[in-house]
Amino acid sequence: MATRAKRAAKRRAALTRERILRAAINLADRDGIESLSMRKLGQKLGVEAMSLYNHCQNKVDVLDGMVDIVFGEIDLPANGVDWQIAMRKRAVSARQALLRHPWAIGLMESRATPGPATLRHHDWVLGTLRTAGFSIDMAAHAYSILDGYIYGFTLTELTLPFSNSEGAAGVAEIAGNILEGFRPDEYPHLAEMAVDRAMKPGYKYGDEFEYGLDLILDGIHRAQDSV
Amino acid sequence: MATRAKRAAKRRAALTRERILRAAINLADRDGIESLSMRKLGQKLGVEAMSLYNHCQNKVDVLDGMVDIVFGEIDLPANGVDWQIAMRKRAVSARQALLRHPWAIGLMESRATPGPATLRHHDWVLGTLRTAGFSIDMAAHAYSILDGYIYGFTLTELTLPFSNSEGAAGVAEIAGNILEGFRPDEYPHLAEMAVDRAMKPGYKYGDEFEYGLDLILDGIHRAQDSV
DNA sequence: ACCTGAACACCGTTCAAGT
DNA sequence: ACCTGAACACCGTTCAAGT
């Protein structure tokens, strides 16, 4: 069995932190973060779980690395663009990255040490605002509102029971949820909203994102001008 | 030992779903959600872990119940108040509840079935806006922006490495984080922000919350007027 | 009706032993 | 230098047995 192990080792690429993190992201995307274990991760890479500890400190380190990769997937428009357009593009790309990796937001809450892609991202946002003439205080305000909105909206979107369903199947599912979940007279406004919007074919909660984003960008623009 | 068990059973109050959820919240507040286990929860209540399954379906059910209790802790001002004041009060109270229970936001992402307090909360928000004359579409917009901001801001606040520190100790800690974490010339705008704001004594990131909240409420007010 | 002990199929992580 | 097997101290949950 020594020969069998050797052959297996030859067949597979060398284990690296990078490969481990990629595999972990794939597993989490497919099966959910709660079912990601060091043992399954090793198995996916054709290796015993214990081998992972030669390349990552522990599971927390793996989770930190995964979050940093998600940050790295967010597009940061080239310098020189109007700040409002740049912030808008970044916000849209951030939401998409967070939807691709639904486990990421939940993980952020407990990450203590931001990785290099995370730091680069934040530095880019602040730099774009400062270059556009924002004061330090105003840049902090804008940064805090925008990031709050992006994370919070996407979190809400991911939490909705029907976020990913579309078309007829989605409508049926929504109707089912509503009728099962609560009596309409107990929550009349929720029922009204569900019937008039959520159950309309073609409705997607995600479409709300850009309305709020533009309202916020407009508010920041207004506050910035009045300084 | 039959007598010993009986005596212990007499000494403690009857096990109920309510008592289990309260104990779970206390444990999660104190030790973090990741260390909450059915075994420790049982121990805290003077009972074997298996007894919990007589009152809760499983651990997911316990987590659902915990989140619903947090929603129940958010103050909903009495009817008849100006919508802007009502939304402001609710937002402030929601942030406070989420800060009291730092594990709640991370949990929301994966909750499939909202509890009664959660439904009542959402119904109240929509009702307040509709009563104030918001169209269904505009109520949906407002609701989505506000909740996005509240969750997202608080999530960011909880993620910050120095969120809870204050005064001299806080400043020292921040300075340490900055000097260790990254070279200032690598992330110049982050460094600038840290030195000019975060390291100033008395700085609290949470103070940003109301600035953004008012900017958003103002934007909603403006959009509502222009309809 | 409620509680429990034993058991099952899992975890993350350490460490000495292998190559 | 990297990988592994065995071991330790944990998990959530089922189930038959107790009261």
XYZ file of C-alpha atoms (C1' of nucleotides) in Angstrom:
492
model
C 0.000 0.000 0.000
C 3.060 2.182 0.168
C 3.149 1.972 -3.631
C -0.547 2.763 -3.886
C -0.083 5.913 -1.781
C 2.902 6.941 -3.880
C 1.038 6.493 -7.107
C -1.874 8.543 -5.747
C 0.536 11.264 -4.631
C 2.064 11.385 -8.087
C -1.297 11.603 -9.815
C -2.444 14.648 -7.868
C -0.960 18.141 -7.994
C 1.069 19.383 -5.053
C -0.969 20.591 -2.106
C -0.822 24.345 -1.578
C -2.728 26.843 0.552
C -4.209 28.232 -2.661
C -5.516 24.856 -3.839
C -6.948 24.135 -0.398
C -8.830 27.437 -0.294
C -10.225 26.974 -3.825
C -11.457 23.488 -2.952
C -12.988 24.784 0.270
C -14.863 27.489 -1.642
C -16.166 24.963 -4.148
C -17.378 22.691 -1.378
C -19.019 25.537 0.528
C -20.716 26.848 -2.617
C -22.098 23.408 -3.388
C -22.977 21.943 0.025
C -23.129 24.939 2.355
C -20.609 26.175 4.855
C -22.021 24.167 7.758
C -21.114 20.921 6.058
C -17.545 21.974 5.266
C -15.162 19.913 7.373
C -11.413 19.440 7.300
C -12.008 15.750 6.675
C -14.221 16.298 3.636
C -11.864 18.958 2.369
C -8.955 16.539 2.539
C -11.015 13.861 0.814
C -11.849 16.248 -2.043
C -8.120 16.886 -2.492
C -7.230 13.199 -2.324
C -5.426 13.549 0.969
C -5.963 12.887 4.668
C -7.384 15.788 6.698
C -4.167 15.999 8.698
C -2.140 16.940 5.625
C -4.015 20.231 5.417
C -2.331 21.379 8.601
C 0.978 21.521 6.753
C -0.398 24.394 4.680
C -3.021 26.088 6.868
C -2.819 26.808 10.552
C -6.295 25.515 11.351
C -9.884 25.717 10.175
C -10.245 29.376 11.187
C -7.277 30.157 8.945
C -9.027 28.370 6.077
C -12.198 30.397 6.628
C -10.183 33.640 6.751
C -8.549 32.740 3.456
C -11.875 31.939 1.827
C -13.338 35.326 2.774
C -10.280 37.121 1.427
C -10.658 35.365 -1.932
C -14.274 36.548 -2.141
C -13.083 40.120 -1.570
C -10.564 39.602 -4.340
C -13.395 38.708 -6.732
C -14.983 42.155 -6.419
C -14.180 44.355 -9.427
C -12.536 47.674 -8.641
C -12.904 49.979 -11.685
C -9.745 51.615 -12.982
C -8.774 54.938 -11.462
C -9.935 58.155 -13.025
C -13.606 57.304 -13.319
C -16.177 59.541 -11.688
C -16.507 58.490 -8.035
C -20.230 57.895 -8.299
C -19.848 55.553 -11.263
C -16.930 53.796 -9.605
C -18.852 53.250 -6.348
C -21.864 52.019 -8.268
C -19.852 49.458 -10.255
C -18.094 48.232 -7.166
C -21.374 47.866 -5.275
C -22.968 45.850 -8.080
C -19.908 43.601 -8.347
C -19.760 43.140 -4.566
C -23.373 42.010 -4.433
C -22.730 39.525 -7.238
C -19.695 38.061 -5.481
C -21.657 37.685 -2.249
C -24.520 35.968 -4.080
C -22.066 33.569 -5.749
C -20.753 32.608 -2.305
C -23.766 32.754 0.009
C -21.723 31.631 3.031
C -19.377 34.634 2.875
C -21.538 37.225 4.630
C -22.235 34.975 7.578
C -18.512 34.361 7.921
C -17.507 38.007 7.859
C -19.099 38.653 11.222
C -16.545 36.493 12.979
C -13.401 37.197 10.928
C -10.873 38.934 13.174
C -7.970 39.411 10.767
C -8.628 40.838 7.300
C -6.489 39.449 4.459
C -4.541 41.376 1.816
C -7.354 41.467 -0.772
C -9.699 42.824 1.894
C -7.271 45.565 2.871
C -6.613 46.444 -0.770
C -10.346 46.667 -1.378
C -10.959 49.048 1.513
C -7.954 51.146 0.592
C -9.236 51.466 -2.972
C -12.669 52.650 -1.812
C -11.242 55.276 0.493
C -8.693 56.356 -2.106
C -11.377 56.828 -4.753
C -13.422 59.033 -2.447
C -10.459 61.076 -1.192
C -9.209 61.632 -4.741
C -12.683 62.887 -5.666
C -12.337 65.563 -2.998
C -14.114 63.977 -0.044
C -12.931 65.095 3.390
C -11.806 62.356 5.735
C -15.030 62.636 7.688
C -17.197 62.599 4.597
C -15.260 59.653 3.115
C -15.866 57.761 6.348
C -19.570 58.542 6.186
C -19.915 57.488 2.551
C -17.871 54.335 3.031
C -19.883 53.294 6.037
C -23.285 53.853 4.410
C -22.365 52.106 1.175
C -20.784 49.044 2.728
C -23.585 48.776 5.238
C -26.157 48.830 2.476
C -24.324 46.363 0.235
C -23.838 43.741 2.932
C -27.229 44.260 4.524
C -29.211 44.162 1.313
C -27.478 41.029 0.147
C -27.926 39.410 3.534
C -31.658 40.111 3.365
C -31.786 38.820 -0.187
C -30.069 35.578 0.790
C -32.395 35.143 3.740
C -35.594 35.422 1.724
C -37.112 31.965 1.323
C -37.837 32.543 -2.343
C -34.802 34.545 -3.417
C -33.595 32.194 -6.090
C -36.821 31.005 -7.593
C -38.256 32.560 -10.702
C -41.212 32.270 -12.986
C -44.211 30.067 -12.393
C -42.435 27.682 -10.046
C -41.306 30.610 -7.953
C -44.776 32.064 -7.730
C -46.254 28.755 -6.690
C -43.572 28.353 -4.078
C -44.160 31.835 -2.732
C -47.912 31.345 -2.603
C -47.354 28.107 -0.745
C -45.048 29.748 1.762
C -47.487 32.542 2.388
C -50.531 30.362 2.859
C -48.680 27.939 5.068
C -46.637 30.464 6.999
C -49.266 32.848 8.291
C -52.927 33.723 8.165
C -53.361 36.857 6.017
C -55.506 38.665 8.594
C -52.788 38.232 11.195
C -50.162 39.973 9.081
C -52.247 42.038 6.655
C -49.492 44.273 5.300
C -47.142 41.372 4.749
C -49.946 39.597 2.913
C -50.670 42.685 0.820
C -47.021 43.032 -0.120
C -46.784 39.356 -0.967
C -49.853 39.329 -3.167
C -49.202 42.632 -4.939
C -45.486 42.239 -5.518
C -43.751 39.038 -4.510
C -46.310 36.854 -6.240
C -46.308 38.816 -9.493
C -44.527 36.811 -12.194
C -41.094 38.166 -12.976
C -40.681 39.706 -9.549
C -37.163 39.549 -8.183
C -36.242 41.063 -4.852
C -32.751 41.721 -6.177
C -34.164 44.395 -8.477
C -34.606 46.582 -5.390
C -30.849 46.776 -4.991
C -30.118 49.454 -7.558
C -33.012 51.670 -6.466
C -31.614 51.903 -2.941
C -28.056 52.183 -4.190
C -28.915 55.184 -6.337
C -30.906 56.810 -3.538
C -27.864 56.503 -1.284
C -25.378 57.685 -3.921
C -27.621 60.659 -4.578
C -27.786 61.473 -0.868
C -24.003 61.302 -0.560
C -23.624 63.485 -3.638
C -25.981 66.051 -2.121
C -24.199 66.047 1.249
C -20.839 66.340 -0.480
C -21.959 69.336 -2.542
C -23.356 71.171 0.448
C -19.978 71.118 2.263
C -29.216 7.482 42.492
C -32.848 7.336 41.510
C -33.546 9.469 44.576
C -30.736 11.843 43.691
C -32.150 12.358 40.192
C -35.600 12.915 41.637
C -34.343 15.481 44.104
C -32.501 17.315 41.315
C -35.623 17.235 39.167
C -37.639 18.727 42.001
C -35.141 21.497 42.639
C -35.156 22.795 39.055
C -38.056 24.439 37.249
C -39.882 22.509 34.566
C -38.151 22.423 31.203
C -39.930 24.438 28.533
C -39.063 25.639 25.041
C -38.986 29.184 26.425
C -36.479 28.332 29.181
C -34.304 26.429 26.722
C -34.185 29.360 24.292
C -33.375 31.860 27.063
C -30.545 29.678 28.314
C -29.246 29.253 24.757
C -29.204 33.032 24.252
C -27.340 33.549 27.512
C -24.755 30.959 26.557
C -24.316 32.384 23.051
C -24.005 35.940 24.386
C -21.335 34.844 26.841
C -19.297 32.239 24.958
C -20.128 32.787 21.296
C -22.493 30.879 19.063
C -19.845 28.485 17.800
C -19.405 27.018 21.254
C -23.126 26.512 21.832
C -23.870 22.802 21.869
C -26.914 20.806 22.870
C -24.784 19.081 25.496
C -23.650 22.321 27.136
C -27.155 23.707 26.900
C -28.505 20.697 28.738
C -25.790 20.999 31.362
C -26.669 24.645 31.962
C -30.274 23.615 32.566
C -29.296 20.708 34.829
C -30.472 18.101 32.374
C -29.060 15.674 29.849
C -28.803 16.938 26.254
C -31.342 14.379 25.133
C -34.102 15.907 27.275
C -34.021 19.017 25.111
C -35.461 17.023 22.237
C -38.724 16.704 24.142
C -39.249 20.446 23.751
C -37.356 21.424 20.594
C -37.227 19.556 17.329
C -33.480 19.835 16.890
C -30.658 22.361 17.067
C -31.863 24.262 13.991
C -35.189 24.745 15.743
C -33.350 26.166 18.769
C -31.435 28.604 16.559
C -34.668 29.673 14.819
C -36.256 30.348 18.198
C -33.262 32.383 19.377
C -33.402 34.643 16.326
C -37.131 35.195 16.777
C -36.577 36.287 20.389
C -34.017 38.865 19.214
C -36.610 40.251 16.790
C -39.037 40.444 19.691
C -36.583 42.639 21.602
C -36.751 45.393 18.967
C -38.987 48.277 20.081
C -41.824 49.144 17.746
C -43.106 52.653 18.633
C -46.839 53.035 19.193
C -48.955 53.770 16.142
C -49.726 57.335 15.177
C -46.201 58.677 15.313
C -44.703 60.330 12.230
C -43.306 57.587 10.010
C -39.828 59.094 9.918
C -39.587 59.212 13.714
C -41.026 55.715 13.995
C -38.535 54.280 11.479
C -35.682 56.055 13.203
C -36.566 54.691 16.642
C -36.999 51.194 15.300
C -33.661 51.338 13.496
C -31.821 52.487 16.625
C -33.471 49.790 18.719
C -32.737 47.125 16.123
C -29.053 47.988 16.079
C -28.936 47.811 19.863
C -30.586 44.402 19.928
C -28.153 43.094 17.314
C -25.189 44.437 19.284
C -26.490 42.778 22.470
C -26.584 39.442 20.621
C -23.648 39.525 18.198
C -24.358 36.020 16.930
C -27.832 36.953 15.625
C -26.836 38.545 12.299
C -24.674 35.619 11.272
C -27.564 33.300 12.033
C -30.148 35.217 10.014
C -28.499 34.302 6.746
C -29.401 30.658 7.165
C -32.813 30.914 8.852
C -35.427 29.475 6.504
C -38.574 29.895 8.569
C -39.277 33.234 10.264
C -40.984 33.077 13.675
C -44.028 35.026 14.863
C -42.067 37.962 16.341
C -40.200 38.301 13.045
C -43.417 38.342 11.032
C -45.029 40.822 13.422
C -41.985 43.072 13.109
C -42.065 43.105 9.323
C -45.802 43.622 9.276
C -45.482 46.603 11.611
C -42.831 48.245 9.405
C -44.900 47.854 6.258
C -48.059 48.969 8.057
C -46.419 52.125 9.354
C -45.266 53.089 5.878
C -48.565 52.252 4.188
C -50.534 54.205 6.794
C -48.259 57.175 6.145
C -49.344 57.108 2.518
C -46.545 55.115 0.891
C -47.495 53.200 -2.247
C -46.796 49.489 -2.186
C -43.789 49.977 -4.437
C -42.418 52.847 -2.376
C -42.992 50.950 0.876
C -41.029 48.042 -0.570
C -38.201 50.384 -1.562
C -38.043 52.070 1.834
C -38.272 48.824 3.731
C -35.513 47.256 1.699
C -33.107 50.179 2.030
C -33.658 50.612 5.755
C -33.326 46.963 6.691
C -30.333 46.560 4.425
C -28.608 49.465 6.089
C -29.443 48.399 9.646
C -28.164 44.847 9.230
C -25.197 45.797 7.114
C -23.982 48.613 9.295
C -24.250 46.499 12.416
C -22.510 43.608 10.702
C -19.615 45.890 9.767
C -19.532 47.288 13.276
C -19.340 43.816 14.795
C -16.603 42.816 12.372
C -14.319 45.709 13.207
C -11.446 44.458 15.344
C -11.707 47.407 17.731
C -15.458 47.891 17.869
C -15.833 47.427 21.584
C -12.730 49.106 22.885
C -12.764 52.670 24.078
C -10.454 55.265 25.527
C -6.719 54.849 25.924
C -6.769 51.066 25.839
C -8.744 51.153 22.627
C -6.354 53.550 20.967
C -3.361 51.449 21.917
C -5.062 48.363 20.589
C -5.926 50.062 17.329
C -2.416 51.398 16.899
C -1.097 47.903 17.513
C -3.429 46.400 14.962
C -2.469 48.962 12.386
C 1.270 48.670 12.809
C 1.140 44.890 12.865
C -1.484 44.421 10.203
C -0.113 46.399 7.299
C 2.639 48.765 6.253
C 1.192 52.289 5.924
C 2.664 52.848 2.456
C 0.968 49.728 1.186
C -2.497 50.927 2.212
C -2.075 54.690 2.462
C -5.748 55.672 2.645
C -6.535 53.067 5.229
C -3.586 54.349 7.254
C -4.761 57.932 6.885
C -8.255 57.044 8.031
C -6.888 55.090 10.968
C -4.589 57.838 12.158
C -6.998 60.736 11.639
C -10.144 59.107 12.944
C -10.008 55.626 14.412
C -7.044 56.442 16.647
C -8.497 59.667 17.978
C -9.593 59.206 21.600
C -13.348 58.957 21.973
C -13.823 57.663 18.449
C -16.578 55.109 18.097
C -17.502 53.638 14.748
C -21.070 53.243 15.976
C -21.486 57.020 15.870
C -21.582 56.747 12.090
C -24.865 54.878 12.296
C -27.199 57.818 12.779
C -25.535 59.926 10.086
C -26.239 57.269 7.478
C -29.671 56.552 8.885
C -30.695 60.197 8.560
C -29.253 60.449 5.061
C -31.353 57.462 4.041
C -34.516 58.668 5.780
C -34.057 62.034 4.102
C -33.645 60.375 0.704
C -36.802 58.317 1.229
C -38.692 61.427 2.330
C -37.567 63.259 -0.790
C -38.521 60.373 -3.099
C -41.879 60.036 -1.372
C -42.638 63.752 -1.789
C -41.775 63.742 -5.478
C -44.340 61.026 -6.253
C -45.149 12.397 29.691
C -40.699 13.265 30.380
C -35.846 11.915 31.198
C -31.696 9.056 30.434
C -27.567 5.813 28.976
C -25.626 3.785 25.404
C -24.632 4.010 20.813
C -23.727 5.828 16.009
C -21.644 8.608 12.823
C -19.504 12.420 12.811
C -16.141 16.745 14.217
C -11.044 19.612 14.855
C -6.621 18.858 16.239
C -2.128 16.702 18.274
C 1.568 13.820 17.899
C 4.644 10.228 16.987
C 5.858 7.559 13.161
C 6.654 6.935 8.547
C 8.633 8.331 3.572
C 9.555 18.419 3.964
C 5.395 16.468 3.673
C 1.927 12.835 4.681
C -0.462 9.525 7.755
C -2.778 6.425 11.572
C -4.143 6.385 15.908
C -5.886 8.861 19.500
C -8.343 12.527 22.270
C -12.013 15.278 23.402
C -15.667 16.725 21.469
C -20.345 17.075 18.314
C -25.966 16.144 16.955
C -29.226 12.763 17.096
C -31.782 8.066 17.618
C -33.683 4.685 20.315
C -34.852 1.527 23.707
C -35.350 1.539 28.504
C -36.575 3.557 32.607
C -39.834 6.528 35.962
